């Protein structure tokens, strides 16, 4: 009888020890795995800055200055893309205009072009079809294609500088500083600015619809002239 009890006790002890070793091994496996840390992502804009422009009439956005073409483009009912680093203005030419800004009829052709903003900056490939109210601009980022407020502080009035900074909204981690690209969409008529960052999808800007699609090293911007229909019809139908 005593031998049988001893055998049962030994068997039970073996089971307990086996379970204990198994639990320890499982715990060891989990301890070896690195703990995953998830940082929340939120929308941020760069820190506000104070304008250093002394003459507001020479503001590169709302004023007139020899180093900005905005006073010329303001004649057109159209949209454009501004590279803020050197204030390069790319006219999207969604519709046909003459040099005075008057709308004109079909011209019978589309336009393709290439341009750049210099070493380390952005490169533009445009495909403009104004006879159909369509424009496509492919922007390739350079190594230095990031927004730096110091490049515009001396050239924008406070109102326009605030508006530009607010348009540089990007997604980033909770502890990270926003690193916005140095691009912004501009409405030549209202001078409203719209973000052109990788996370954006699209905008309705008056009678235009704009799509922004991220690419590997840049963005694709497509704009369409599509005025609102009245009772499902365009004017004159």
XYZ file of C-alpha atoms in Angstrom, residues 47-200:
154
model
C 5.403 76.592 -35.689
C 4.089 80.089 -36.345
C 6.604 82.725 -37.392
C 6.772 86.500 -37.572
C 7.002 88.263 -40.909
C 10.138 90.353 -41.512
C 8.760 92.089 -44.600
C 8.920 95.875 -44.207
C 6.864 96.855 -47.266
C 3.634 94.812 -47.472
C 3.122 96.018 -51.035
C 6.036 93.790 -52.045
C 4.510 90.627 -50.586
C 5.257 87.744 -52.928
C 1.685 86.424 -52.664
C -0.707 89.393 -52.436
C 1.616 92.218 -53.522
C 3.939 93.020 -56.411
C 7.633 92.314 -56.491
C 10.124 91.676 -59.279
C 11.037 88.293 -57.724
C 7.474 86.959 -57.821
C 5.141 86.338 -60.762
C 2.008 86.243 -58.627
C 0.875 89.724 -59.718
C 0.904 88.368 -63.305
C -0.885 85.093 -62.533
C -3.588 86.843 -60.502
C -5.135 87.868 -63.837
C -6.111 84.270 -64.590
C -9.098 82.293 -63.356
C -6.931 79.255 -62.752
C -4.837 77.335 -60.224
C -1.104 76.969 -59.702
C 1.543 75.241 -57.623
C 4.123 77.207 -55.660
C 7.484 75.813 -54.594
C 8.137 77.955 -51.533
C 11.899 77.455 -51.314
C 12.583 79.844 -54.192
C 8.969 80.904 -54.866
C 8.705 79.149 -58.204
C 5.132 79.412 -59.532
C 3.887 76.666 -61.858
C 0.743 77.668 -63.756
C -1.526 74.649 -64.148
C -3.274 76.232 -67.177
C -6.489 74.286 -66.776
C -8.340 76.614 -69.164
C -7.278 78.718 -72.143
C -6.531 82.403 -71.456
C -4.941 85.170 -73.443
C -2.119 87.267 -71.990
C -4.624 89.658 -70.429
C -6.385 86.882 -68.564
C -9.428 86.680 -70.838
C -10.884 83.249 -71.500
C -10.511 82.170 -75.120
C -11.750 79.288 -77.228
C -10.179 75.937 -77.982
C -6.623 76.040 -79.277
C -6.560 72.548 -80.747
C -3.596 71.152 -78.867
C -2.257 70.037 -75.514
C 0.986 71.142 -73.895
C 3.692 69.065 -72.274
C 6.589 70.640 -70.425
C 9.445 70.081 -68.027
C 10.887 72.504 -65.479
C 12.852 72.482 -62.238
C 13.640 74.714 -59.304
C 17.379 74.097 -59.148
C 19.735 71.684 -57.441
C 18.093 69.786 -54.590
C 14.679 71.224 -55.442
C 11.529 69.982 -57.144
C 11.141 68.901 -60.760
C 7.851 69.423 -62.626
C 6.427 67.469 -65.550
C 3.240 69.074 -66.891
C 0.604 67.724 -69.248
C -1.951 70.470 -69.906
C -5.158 69.933 -71.898
C -6.991 73.263 -71.532
C -9.354 72.532 -74.438
C -10.877 69.895 -72.140
C -10.328 71.690 -68.823
C -7.759 69.177 -67.574
C -4.231 69.614 -66.234
C -1.780 67.096 -64.794
C 1.394 68.032 -62.933
C 3.832 65.391 -61.717
C 6.212 66.698 -59.054
C 9.431 64.868 -58.200
C 10.925 65.784 -54.829
C 14.544 66.817 -54.461
C 16.799 66.215 -51.471
C 15.947 69.657 -50.061
C 12.238 69.719 -50.913
C 11.109 70.572 -47.380
C 9.405 73.700 -46.113
C 11.666 76.180 -44.338
C 9.858 79.272 -43.086
C 13.102 81.262 -43.133
C 13.040 81.304 -46.941
C 9.794 83.329 -46.989
C 9.836 85.377 -43.781
C 11.404 88.357 -45.547
C 9.002 88.213 -48.488
C 5.484 87.564 -47.172
C 3.253 89.862 -45.152
C 2.031 88.477 -41.830
C -1.405 87.542 -43.186
C 0.020 85.580 -46.110
C 2.740 84.001 -43.971
C 0.162 82.749 -41.472
C -1.950 81.392 -44.313
C 1.031 79.576 -45.814
C 2.058 77.961 -42.527
C -1.517 76.785 -41.883
C -1.548 75.095 -45.304
C 1.571 73.049 -44.428
C -0.412 70.495 -42.424
C 1.086 66.996 -42.323
C 0.633 63.725 -40.461
C 3.438 62.799 -38.085
C 4.088 61.048 -34.787
C 3.076 62.597 -31.482
C 6.700 63.391 -30.559
C 7.892 64.294 -34.073
C 8.237 67.701 -35.668
C 6.198 68.254 -38.836
C 8.330 67.961 -41.985
C 6.153 69.443 -44.694
C 7.093 69.467 -48.360
C 7.780 72.925 -49.797
C 4.729 72.855 -52.094
C 1.362 74.539 -51.900
C -1.632 74.788 -54.230
C -2.798 78.363 -54.911
C -6.039 79.734 -56.304
C -4.923 82.677 -58.468
C -8.270 84.457 -57.987
C -8.783 84.191 -54.219
C -5.143 83.560 -53.172
C -6.399 80.735 -50.964
C -3.725 78.109 -50.289
C -4.202 74.331 -50.076
C -1.821 71.679 -48.784
C -0.019 69.427 -51.269
C 1.323 66.798 -48.904
C 1.392 63.032 -49.361
C -1.676 62.410 -47.199
C -4.077 64.665 -49.077
